[in-house]
Amino acid sequence: MGAALEALLRLEGGGSALLLVGEADVELDREARGSALDVVASVTDAQATAFADAGFGLFAERASRNGRALAYLCEGFVCRLPVDRADKLHDALAQAS
């Protein structure tokens, strides 16, 4: 729980974050683990809603689509359009500042 709280506090600080929302996706998870972002969070739709309801705005309106997990790359509380494939996530991470 301590690590989860630390991650949530970092999210509130406005750094870079990668949110994976939905059922676990091995390829997206693998790509996310290789990133050098401040926070990488992998949550279910229900968890994303619960975090948003608890005041963590970065999780607001973040959900999977058609049963596929989505990756949201966010910097300074602004998120890019979500991606659902590891190759697209790789490209987005390569372009991130």
mmCIF file of N, CA and C in Angstrom:
data_model
loop_
_atom_site.group_PDB
_atom_site.id
_atom_site.type_symbol
_atom_site.label_atom_id
_atom_site.label_comp_id
_atom_site.label_asym_id
_atom_site.label_seq_id
_atom_site.Cartn_x
_atom_site.Cartn_y
_atom_site.Cartn_z
ATOM 1 N N MET A 1 0.818 -1.193 0.000
ATOM 2 C CA MET A 1 0.000 0.000 0.000
ATOM 3 C C MET A 1 0.860 1.254 0.000
ATOM 4 N N GLY A 2 1.978 1.213 0.657
ATOM 5 C CA GLY A 2 2.853 2.380 0.707
ATOM 6 C C GLY A 2 3.335 2.784 -0.674
ATOM 7 N N ALA A 3 3.684 1.800 -1.492
ATOM 8 C CA ALA A 3 4.143 2.098 -2.856
ATOM 9 C C ALA A 3 3.011 2.688 -3.687
ATOM 10 N N ALA A 4 1.797 2.186 -3.503
ATOM 11 C CA ALA A 4 0.653 2.719 -4.239
ATOM 12 C C ALA A 4 0.388 4.171 -3.836
ATOM 13 N N LEU A 5 0.470 4.457 -2.556
ATOM 14 C CA LEU A 5 0.267 5.825 -2.094
ATOM 15 C C LEU A 5 1.341 6.743 -2.649
ATOM 16 N N GLU A 6 2.586 6.293 -2.644
ATOM 17 C CA GLU A 6 3.671 7.102 -3.194
ATOM 18 C C GLU A 6 3.431 7.400 -4.671
ATOM 19 N N ALA A 7 3.002 6.403 -5.421
ATOM 20 C CA ALA A 7 2.727 6.603 -6.846
ATOM 21 C C ALA A 7 1.605 7.607 -7.047
ATOM 22 N N LEU A 8 0.550 7.505 -6.268
ATOM 23 C CA LEU A 8 -0.560 8.440 -6.398
ATOM 24 C C LEU A 8 -0.141 9.855 -6.046
ATOM 25 N N LEU A 9 0.697 10.012 -5.049
ATOM 26 C CA LEU A 9 1.186 11.340 -4.690
ATOM 27 C C LEU A 9 2.048 11.923 -5.808
ATOM 28 N N ARG A 10 2.844 11.090 -6.460
ATOM 29 C CA ARG A 10 3.632 11.562 -7.603
ATOM 30 C C ARG A 10 2.720 11.996 -8.739
ATOM 31 N N LEU A 11 1.642 11.266 -8.964
ATOM 32 C CA LEU A 11 0.693 11.640 -10.013
ATOM 33 C C LEU A 11 0.122 13.022 -9.747
ATOM 34 N N GLU A 12 -0.184 13.309 -8.512
ATOM 35 C CA GLU A 12 -0.749 14.602 -8.165
ATOM 36 C C GLU A 12 0.278 15.714 -8.343
ATOM 37 N N GLY A 13 1.570 15.373 -8.405
ATOM 38 C CA GLY A 13 2.623 16.363 -8.577
ATOM 39 C C GLY A 13 2.768 16.864 -10.001
ATOM 40 N N GLY A 14 2.129 16.226 -10.964
ATOM 41 C CA GLY A 14 2.126 16.729 -12.326
ATOM 42 C C GLY A 14 3.277 16.267 -13.196
ATOM 43 N N GLY A 15 4.028 15.279 -12.795
ATOM 44 C CA GLY A 15 5.119 14.771 -13.616
ATOM 45 C C GLY A 15 4.590 13.959 -14.780
ATOM 46 N N SER A 16 5.412 13.100 -15.302
ATOM 47 C CA SER A 16 4.985 12.243 -16.406
ATOM 48 C C SER A 16 4.431 10.932 -15.858
ATOM 49 N N ALA A 17 3.409 10.434 -16.529
ATOM 50 C CA ALA A 17 2.765 9.218 -16.056
ATOM 51 C C ALA A 17 2.243 8.418 -17.236
ATOM 52 N N LEU A 18 2.198 7.128 -17.033
ATOM 53 C CA LEU A 18 1.607 6.226 -18.006
ATOM 54 C C LEU A 18 0.550 5.427 -17.272
ATOM 55 N N LEU A 19 -0.690 5.560 -17.713
ATOM 56 C CA LEU A 19 -1.792 4.837 -17.097
ATOM 57 C C LEU A 19 -2.245 3.742 -18.046
ATOM 58 N N LEU A 20 -2.228 2.513 -17.572
ATOM 59 C CA LEU A 20 -2.771 1.392 -18.323
ATOM 60 C C LEU A 20 -4.095 1.042 -17.671
ATOM 61 N N VAL A 21 -5.173 1.158 -18.427
ATOM 62 C CA VAL A 21 -6.505 0.976 -17.860
ATOM 63 C C VAL A 21 -7.225 -0.149 -18.586
ATOM 64 N N GLY A 22 -7.710 -1.107 -17.818
ATOM 65 C CA GLY A 22 -8.440 -2.241 -18.366
ATOM 66 C C GLY A 22 -7.785 -3.539 -17.939
ATOM 67 N N GLU A 23 -8.271 -4.628 -18.511
ATOM 68 C CA GLU A 23 -7.698 -5.935 -18.207
ATOM 69 C C GLU A 23 -6.237 -5.968 -18.655
ATOM 70 N N ALA A 24 -5.414 -6.678 -17.920
ATOM 71 C CA ALA A 24 -3.981 -6.729 -18.198
ATOM 72 C C ALA A 24 -3.707 -7.108 -19.651
ATOM 73 N N ASP A 25 -2.773 -6.393 -20.253
ATOM 74 C CA ASP A 25 -2.326 -6.648 -21.613
ATOM 75 C C ASP A 25 -0.817 -6.846 -21.553
ATOM 76 N N VAL A 26 -0.348 -8.042 -21.817
ATOM 77 C CA VAL A 26 1.062 -8.391 -21.653
ATOM 78 C C VAL A 26 1.971 -7.491 -22.480
ATOM 79 N N GLU A 27 1.596 -7.228 -23.724
ATOM 80 C CA GLU A 27 2.458 -6.417 -24.592
ATOM 81 C C GLU A 27 2.525 -4.968 -24.118
ATOM 82 N N LEU A 28 1.386 -4.381 -23.729
ATOM 83 C CA LEU A 28 1.405 -3.014 -23.202
ATOM 84 C C LEU A 28 2.194 -2.959 -21.902
ATOM 85 N N ASP A 29 1.995 -3.949 -21.026
ATOM 86 C CA ASP A 29 2.737 -3.998 -19.760
ATOM 87 C C ASP A 29 4.240 -4.052 -20.004
ATOM 88 N N ARG A 30 4.662 -4.881 -20.935
ATOM 89 C CA ARG A 30 6.086 -5.025 -21.238
ATOM 90 C C ARG A 30 6.663 -3.693 -21.722
ATOM 91 N N GLU A 31 5.958 -3.015 -22.600
ATOM 92 C CA GLU A 31 6.417 -1.725 -23.120
ATOM 93 C C GLU A 31 6.462 -0.677 -22.007
ATOM 94 N N ALA A 32 5.467 -0.695 -21.140
ATOM 95 C CA ALA A 32 5.406 0.269 -20.039
ATOM 96 C C ALA A 32 6.559 0.095 -19.063
ATOM 97 N N ARG A 33 6.918 -1.140 -18.779
ATOM 98 C CA ARG A 33 8.001 -1.404 -17.814
ATOM 99 C C ARG A 33 9.340 -0.863 -18.308
ATOM 100 N N GLY A 34 9.500 -0.726 -19.601
ATOM 101 C CA GLY A 34 10.748 -0.204 -20.153
ATOM 102 C C GLY A 34 10.824 1.310 -20.161
ATOM 103 N N SER A 35 9.752 1.990 -19.746
ATOM 104 C CA SER A 35 9.748 3.456 -19.791
ATOM 105 C C SER A 35 10.455 4.038 -18.578
ATOM 106 N N ALA A 36 10.873 5.292 -18.716
ATOM 107 C CA ALA A 36 11.558 5.992 -17.630
ATOM 108 C C ALA A 36 10.657 7.084 -17.057
ATOM 109 N N LEU A 37 9.369 6.833 -16.996
ATOM 110 C CA LEU A 37 8.431 7.825 -16.508
ATOM 111 C C LEU A 37 8.390 7.843 -14.986
ATOM 112 N N ASP A 38 7.884 8.929 -14.428
ATOM 113 C CA ASP A 38 7.779 9.056 -12.975
ATOM 114 C C ASP A 38 6.869 7.985 -12.390
ATOM 115 N N VAL A 39 5.742 7.743 -13.053
ATOM 116 C CA VAL A 39 4.752 6.802 -12.533
ATOM 117 C C VAL A 39 4.203 5.962 -13.668
ATOM 118 N N VAL A 40 4.106 4.671 -13.426
ATOM 119 C CA VAL A 40 3.404 3.760 -14.333
ATOM 120 C C VAL A 40 2.379 3.038 -13.475
ATOM 121 N N ALA A 41 1.103 3.208 -13.822
ATOM 122 C CA ALA A 41 0.025 2.581 -13.052
ATOM 123 C C ALA A 41 -0.792 1.702 -13.971
ATOM 124 N N SER A 42 -1.062 0.499 -13.531
ATOM 125 C CA SER A 42 -1.904 -0.430 -14.272
ATOM 126 C C SER A 42 -3.113 -0.742 -13.408
ATOM 127 N N VAL A 43 -4.288 -0.301 -13.864
ATOM 128 C CA VAL A 43 -5.495 -0.436 -13.063
ATOM 129 C C VAL A 43 -6.652 -0.952 -13.915
ATOM 130 N N THR A 44 -7.634 -1.504 -13.243
ATOM 131 C CA THR A 44 -8.862 -1.916 -13.921
ATOM 132 C C THR A 44 -9.735 -0.677 -14.118
ATOM 133 N N ASP A 45 -10.786 -0.822 -14.899
ATOM 134 C CA ASP A 45 -11.730 0.283 -15.071
ATOM 135 C C ASP A 45 -12.317 0.709 -13.725
ATOM 136 N N ALA A 46 -12.686 -0.273 -12.908
ATOM 137 C CA ALA A 46 -13.280 0.033 -11.599
ATOM 138 C C ALA A 46 -12.289 0.781 -10.703
ATOM 139 N N GLN A 47 -11.029 0.389 -10.736
ATOM 140 C CA GLN A 47 -10.017 1.075 -9.930
ATOM 141 C C GLN A 47 -9.802 2.502 -10.424
ATOM 142 N N ALA A 48 -9.776 2.693 -11.741
ATOM 143 C CA ALA A 48 -9.617 4.046 -12.288
ATOM 144 C C ALA A 48 -10.763 4.941 -11.826
ATOM 145 N N THR A 49 -11.980 4.415 -11.845
ATOM 146 C CA THR A 49 -13.138 5.175 -11.386
ATOM 147 C C THR A 49 -13.023 5.491 -9.901
ATOM 148 N N ALA A 50 -12.596 4.518 -9.112
ATOM 149 C CA ALA A 50 -12.453 4.731 -7.666
ATOM 150 C C ALA A 50 -11.394 5.793 -7.369
ATOM 151 N N PHE A 51 -10.265 5.756 -8.063
ATOM 152 C CA PHE A 51 -9.225 6.774 -7.861
ATOM 153 C C PHE A 51 -9.748 8.151 -8.268
ATOM 154 N N ALA A 52 -10.471 8.229 -9.379
ATOM 155 C CA ALA A 52 -11.037 9.508 -9.816
ATOM 156 C C ALA A 52 -12.024 10.032 -8.773
ATOM 157 N N ASP A 53 -12.874 9.144 -8.258
ATOM 158 C CA ASP A 53 -13.849 9.535 -7.241
ATOM 159 C C ASP A 53 -13.182 9.981 -5.943
ATOM 160 N N ALA A 54 -11.977 9.458 -5.675
ATOM 161 C CA ALA A 54 -11.242 9.820 -4.466
ATOM 162 C C ALA A 54 -10.468 11.133 -4.631
ATOM 163 N N GLY A 55 -10.566 11.741 -5.817
ATOM 164 C CA GLY A 55 -9.924 13.034 -6.013
ATOM 165 C C GLY A 55 -8.677 13.031 -6.875
ATOM 166 N N PHE A 56 -8.310 11.886 -7.407
ATOM 167 C CA PHE A 56 -7.143 11.818 -8.283
ATOM 168 C C PHE A 56 -7.617 12.034 -9.722
ATOM 169 N N GLY A 57 -7.664 13.310 -10.114
ATOM 170 C CA GLY A 57 -8.257 13.712 -11.374
ATOM 171 C C GLY A 57 -7.641 13.099 -12.610
ATOM 172 N N LEU A 58 -6.391 12.693 -12.544
ATOM 173 C CA LEU A 58 -5.738 12.117 -13.708
ATOM 174 C C LEU A 58 -6.442 10.838 -14.161
ATOM 175 N N PHE A 59 -7.150 10.184 -13.256
ATOM 176 C CA PHE A 59 -7.860 8.951 -13.597
ATOM 177 C C PHE A 59 -9.272 9.211 -14.131
ATOM 178 N N ALA A 60 -9.742 10.445 -14.058
ATOM 179 C CA ALA A 60 -11.109 10.767 -14.490
ATOM 180 C C ALA A 60 -11.284 10.473 -15.977
ATOM 181 N N GLU A 61 -12.354 9.796 -16.279
ATOM 182 C CA GLU A 61 -12.723 9.460 -17.659
ATOM 183 C C GLU A 61 -11.683 8.589 -18.374
ATOM 184 N N ARG A 62 -10.896 7.849 -17.630
ATOM 185 C CA ARG A 62 -9.934 6.912 -18.219
ATOM 186 C C ARG A 62 -10.544 5.520 -18.118
ATOM 187 N N ALA A 63 -10.674 4.859 -19.249
ATOM 188 C CA ALA A 63 -11.304 3.534 -19.267
ATOM 189 C C ALA A 63 -10.799 2.741 -20.460
ATOM 190 N N SER A 64 -11.036 1.443 -20.414
ATOM 191 C CA SER A 64 -10.717 0.589 -21.558
ATOM 192 C C SER A 64 -11.772 0.821 -22.636
ATOM 193 N N ARG A 65 -11.545 0.228 -23.802
ATOM 194 C CA ARG A 65 -12.508 0.397 -24.894
ATOM 195 C C ARG A 65 -12.730 -0.945 -25.566
ATOM 196 N N ASN A 66 -13.983 -1.324 -25.654
ATOM 197 C CA ASN A 66 -14.354 -2.584 -26.314
ATOM 198 C C ASN A 66 -13.575 -3.776 -25.750
ATOM 199 N N GLY A 67 -13.356 -3.774 -24.442
ATOM 200 C CA GLY A 67 -12.669 -4.880 -23.794
ATOM 201 C C GLY A 67 -11.154 -4.868 -23.933
ATOM 202 N N ARG A 68 -10.603 -3.859 -24.582
ATOM 203 C CA ARG A 68 -9.143 -3.770 -24.757
ATOM 204 C C ARG A 68 -8.569 -2.726 -23.808
ATOM 205 N N ALA A 69 -7.451 -3.067 -23.183
ATOM 206 C CA ALA A 69 -6.767 -2.117 -22.313
ATOM 207 C C ALA A 69 -6.264 -0.943 -23.150
ATOM 208 N N LEU A 70 -6.250 0.236 -22.534
ATOM 209 C CA LEU A 70 -5.736 1.428 -23.188
ATOM 210 C C LEU A 70 -4.602 2.007 -22.367
ATOM 211 N N ALA A 71 -3.614 2.552 -23.051
ATOM 212 C CA ALA A 71 -2.490 3.219 -22.406
ATOM 213 C C ALA A 71 -2.640 4.722 -22.611
ATOM 214 N N TYR A 72 -2.609 5.463 -21.502
ATOM 215 C CA TYR A 72 -2.710 6.914 -21.532
ATOM 216 C C TYR A 72 -1.362 7.487 -21.097
ATOM 217 N N LEU A 73 -0.682 8.175 -21.984
ATOM 218 C CA LEU A 73 0.588 8.824 -21.668
ATOM 219 C C LEU A 73 0.297 10.276 -21.311
ATOM 220 N N CYS A 74 0.657 10.664 -20.095
ATOM 221 C CA CYS A 74 0.299 11.984 -19.577
ATOM 222 C C CYS A 74 1.554 12.717 -19.108
ATOM 223 N N GLU A 75 1.571 14.017 -19.368
ATOM 224 C CA GLU A 75 2.644 14.883 -18.890
ATOM 225 C C GLU A 75 2.016 16.166 -18.373
ATOM 226 N N GLY A 76 2.328 16.513 -17.129
ATOM 227 C CA GLY A 76 1.783 17.735 -16.549
ATOM 228 C C GLY A 76 0.264 17.786 -16.562
ATOM 229 N N PHE A 77 -0.389 16.683 -16.269
ATOM 230 C CA PHE A 77 -1.852 16.564 -16.190
ATOM 231 C C PHE A 77 -2.547 16.631 -17.549
ATOM 232 N N VAL A 78 -1.796 16.567 -18.635
ATOM 233 C CA VAL A 78 -2.386 16.537 -19.976
ATOM 234 C C VAL A 78 -2.050 15.191 -20.591
ATOM 235 N N CYS A 79 -3.083 14.462 -21.005
ATOM 236 C CA CYS A 79 -2.874 13.131 -21.558
ATOM 237 C C CYS A 79 -3.052 13.144 -23.075
ATOM 238 N N ARG A 80 -2.206 12.385 -23.735
ATOM 239 C CA ARG A 80 -2.357 12.185 -25.170
ATOM 240 C C ARG A 80 -3.543 11.260 -25.407
ATOM 241 N N LEU A 81 -3.941 11.132 -26.661
ATOM 242 C CA LEU A 81 -4.982 10.177 -26.994
ATOM 243 C C LEU A 81 -4.501 8.781 -26.615
ATOM 244 N N PRO A 82 -5.380 7.938 -26.114
ATOM 245 C CA PRO A 82 -4.959 6.604 -25.676
ATOM 246 C C PRO A 82 -4.597 5.710 -26.863
ATOM 247 N N VAL A 83 -3.726 4.744 -26.588
ATOM 248 C CA VAL A 83 -3.351 3.745 -27.589
ATOM 249 C C VAL A 83 -3.636 2.358 -27.027
ATOM 250 N N ASP A 84 -3.852 1.402 -27.940
ATOM 251 C CA ASP A 84 -4.174 0.048 -27.495
ATOM 252 C C ASP A 84 -3.213 -1.000 -28.028
ATOM 253 N N ARG A 85 -2.125 -0.541 -28.652
ATOM 254 C CA ARG A 85 -1.133 -1.481 -29.191
ATOM 255 C C ARG A 85 0.258 -1.093 -28.702
ATOM 256 N N ALA A 86 1.081 -2.097 -28.468
ATOM 257 C CA ALA A 86 2.428 -1.872 -27.942
ATOM 258 C C ALA A 86 3.285 -1.047 -28.901
ATOM 259 N N ASP A 87 3.152 -1.255 -30.215
ATOM 260 C CA ASP A 87 3.969 -0.480 -31.152
ATOM 261 C C ASP A 87 3.608 1.000 -31.114
ATOM 262 N N LYS A 88 2.322 1.313 -30.957
ATOM 263 C CA LYS A 88 1.907 2.712 -30.847
ATOM 264 C C LYS A 88 2.392 3.320 -29.531
ATOM 265 N N LEU A 89 2.362 2.529 -28.459
ATOM 266 C CA LEU A 89 2.863 3.007 -27.175
ATOM 267 C C LEU A 89 4.358 3.257 -27.262
ATOM 268 N N HIS A 90 5.076 2.375 -27.899
ATOM 269 C CA HIS A 90 6.520 2.549 -28.082
ATOM 270 C C HIS A 90 6.803 3.872 -28.792
ATOM 271 N N ASP A 91 6.079 4.148 -29.874
ATOM 272 C CA ASP A 91 6.273 5.395 -30.611
ATOM 273 C C ASP A 91 5.958 6.605 -29.752
ATOM 274 N N ALA A 92 4.876 6.549 -28.990
ATOM 275 C CA ALA A 92 4.490 7.667 -28.118
ATOM 276 C C ALA A 92 5.542 7.923 -27.046
ATOM 277 N N LEU A 93 6.075 6.845 -26.465
ATOM 278 C CA LEU A 93 7.119 6.995 -25.439
ATOM 279 C C LEU A 93 8.393 7.577 -26.039
ATOM 280 N N ALA A 94 8.706 7.197 -27.274
ATOM 281 C CA ALA A 94 9.904 7.713 -27.925
ATOM 282 C C ALA A 94 9.770 9.214 -28.192
ATOM 283 N N GLN A 95 8.560 9.692 -28.424
ATOM 284 C CA GLN A 95 8.325 11.108 -28.694
ATOM 285 C C GLN A 95 8.161 11.941 -27.440
ATOM 286 N N ALA A 96 7.939 11.300 -26.309
ATOM 287 C CA ALA A 96 7.708 12.028 -25.049
ATOM 288 C C ALA A 96 8.963 12.775 -24.645
ATOM 289 N N SER A 97 8.746 13.906 -24.031
ATOM 290 C CA SER A 97 9.898 14.719 -23.617
ATOM 291 C C SER A 97 10.503 14.213 -22.327
#
